[in-house]
PDB file of C-alpha atoms in Angstrom:
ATOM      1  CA  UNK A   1     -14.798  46.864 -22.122  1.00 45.00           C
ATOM      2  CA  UNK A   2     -11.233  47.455 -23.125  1.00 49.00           C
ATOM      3  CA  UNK A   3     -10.448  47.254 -19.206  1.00 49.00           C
ATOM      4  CA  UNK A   4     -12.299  44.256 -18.374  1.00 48.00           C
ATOM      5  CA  UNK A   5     -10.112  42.277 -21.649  1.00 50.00           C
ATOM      6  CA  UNK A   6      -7.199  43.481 -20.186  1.00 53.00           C
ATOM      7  CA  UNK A   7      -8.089  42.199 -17.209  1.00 53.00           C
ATOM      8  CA  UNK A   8      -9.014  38.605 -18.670  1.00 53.00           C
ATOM      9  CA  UNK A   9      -5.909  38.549 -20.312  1.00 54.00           C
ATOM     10  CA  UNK A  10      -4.075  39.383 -17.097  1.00 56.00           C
ATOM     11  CA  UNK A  11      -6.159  36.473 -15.347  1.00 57.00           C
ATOM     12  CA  UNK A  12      -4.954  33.898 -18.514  1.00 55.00           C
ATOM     13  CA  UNK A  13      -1.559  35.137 -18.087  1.00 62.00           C
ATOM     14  CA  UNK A  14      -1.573  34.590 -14.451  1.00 63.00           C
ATOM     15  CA  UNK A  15      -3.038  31.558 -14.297  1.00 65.00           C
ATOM     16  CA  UNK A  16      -0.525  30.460 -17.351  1.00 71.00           C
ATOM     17  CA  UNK A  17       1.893  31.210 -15.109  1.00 77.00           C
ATOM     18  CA  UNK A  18       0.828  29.337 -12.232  1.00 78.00           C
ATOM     19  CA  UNK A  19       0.488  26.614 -14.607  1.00 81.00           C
ATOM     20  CA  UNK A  20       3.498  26.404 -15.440  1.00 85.00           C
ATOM     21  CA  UNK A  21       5.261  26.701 -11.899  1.00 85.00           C
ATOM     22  CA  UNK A  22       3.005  23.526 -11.029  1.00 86.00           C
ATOM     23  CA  UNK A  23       4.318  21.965 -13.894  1.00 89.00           C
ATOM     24  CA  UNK A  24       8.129  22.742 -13.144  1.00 88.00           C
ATOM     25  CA  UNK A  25       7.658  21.642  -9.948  1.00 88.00           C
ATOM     26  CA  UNK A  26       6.039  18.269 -11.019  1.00 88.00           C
ATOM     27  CA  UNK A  27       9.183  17.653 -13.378  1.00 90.00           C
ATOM     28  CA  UNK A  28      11.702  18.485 -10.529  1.00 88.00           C
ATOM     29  CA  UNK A  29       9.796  16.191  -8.128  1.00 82.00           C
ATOM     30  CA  UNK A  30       9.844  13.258 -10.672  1.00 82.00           C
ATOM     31  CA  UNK A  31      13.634  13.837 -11.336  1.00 84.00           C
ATOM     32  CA  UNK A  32      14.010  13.856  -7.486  1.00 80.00           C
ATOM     33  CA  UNK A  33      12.376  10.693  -7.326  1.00 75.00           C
ATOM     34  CA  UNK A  34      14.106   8.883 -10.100  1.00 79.00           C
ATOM     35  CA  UNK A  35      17.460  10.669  -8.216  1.00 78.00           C
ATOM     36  CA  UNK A  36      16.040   9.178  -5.169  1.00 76.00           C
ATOM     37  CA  UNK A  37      14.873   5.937  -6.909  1.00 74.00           C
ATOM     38  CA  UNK A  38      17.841   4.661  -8.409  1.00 73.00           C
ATOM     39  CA  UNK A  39      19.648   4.924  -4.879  1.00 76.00           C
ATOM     40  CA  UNK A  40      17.566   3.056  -3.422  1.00 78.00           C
ATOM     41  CA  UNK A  41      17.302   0.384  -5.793  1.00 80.00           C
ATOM     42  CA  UNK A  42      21.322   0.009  -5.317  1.00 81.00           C
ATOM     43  CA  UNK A  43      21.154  -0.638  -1.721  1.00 85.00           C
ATOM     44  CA  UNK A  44      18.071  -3.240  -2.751  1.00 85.00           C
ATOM     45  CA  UNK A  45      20.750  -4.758  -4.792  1.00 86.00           C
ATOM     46  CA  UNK A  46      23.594  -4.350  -2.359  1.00 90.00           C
ATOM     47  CA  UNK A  47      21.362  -6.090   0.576  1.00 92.00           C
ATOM     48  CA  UNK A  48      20.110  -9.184  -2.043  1.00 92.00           C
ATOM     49  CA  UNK A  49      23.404  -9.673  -3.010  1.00 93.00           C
ATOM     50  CA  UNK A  50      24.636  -9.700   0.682  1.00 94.00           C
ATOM     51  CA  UNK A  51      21.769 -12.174   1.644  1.00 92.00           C
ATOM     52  CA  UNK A  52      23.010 -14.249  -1.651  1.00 92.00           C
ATOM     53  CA  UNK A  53      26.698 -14.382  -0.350  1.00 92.00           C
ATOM     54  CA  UNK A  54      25.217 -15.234   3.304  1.00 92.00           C
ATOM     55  CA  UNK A  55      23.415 -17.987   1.818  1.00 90.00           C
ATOM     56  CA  UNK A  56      26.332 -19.467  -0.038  1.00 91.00           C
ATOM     57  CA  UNK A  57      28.525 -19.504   3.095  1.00 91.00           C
ATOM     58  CA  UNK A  58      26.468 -20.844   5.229  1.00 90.00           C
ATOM     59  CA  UNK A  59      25.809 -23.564   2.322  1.00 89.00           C
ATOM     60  CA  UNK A  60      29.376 -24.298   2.329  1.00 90.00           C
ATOM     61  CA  UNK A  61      29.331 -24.560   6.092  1.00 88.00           C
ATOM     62  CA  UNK A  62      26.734 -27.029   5.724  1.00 86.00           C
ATOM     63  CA  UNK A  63      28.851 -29.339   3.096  1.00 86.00           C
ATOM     64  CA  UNK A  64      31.684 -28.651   4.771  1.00 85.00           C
ATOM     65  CA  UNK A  65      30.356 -29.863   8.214  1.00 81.00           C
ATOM     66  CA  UNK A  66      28.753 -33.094   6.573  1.00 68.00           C
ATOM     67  CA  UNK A  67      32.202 -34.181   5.390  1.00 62.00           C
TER      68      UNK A  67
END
């Protein structure tokens, strides 16, 4: 019987430590995707702003071309 607790506990600890590799892995894919996240919103902001600018010029055009 003494075996067969010492084997439990061996399962637990194993099985702890699984547990806790998923886990680590869970946080570093999360920080990857904020990582990953915040570049991409950027070059969402970098294009909008672009498409802003193009939309002024060729507003200015317009006035412009009506005088």
């Amino acid at each position: 019987m003494g075996k067969e607790e010492k084997k439990g506990y061996n399962e637990v600890g194993e099985m702890g430590k699984e547990k806790e590799e998923e886990e680590d892995e869970e946080k570093e894919s999360k920080r990857l995707i904020q990582l990953t996240g915040g570049v991409e919103e950027e070059e969402a902001m970098r294009r909008r702003e672009e498409r802003e600018g193009q939309k002024e010029r060729k507003r200015e055009e317009m006035e412009s071309g009506r005088e």
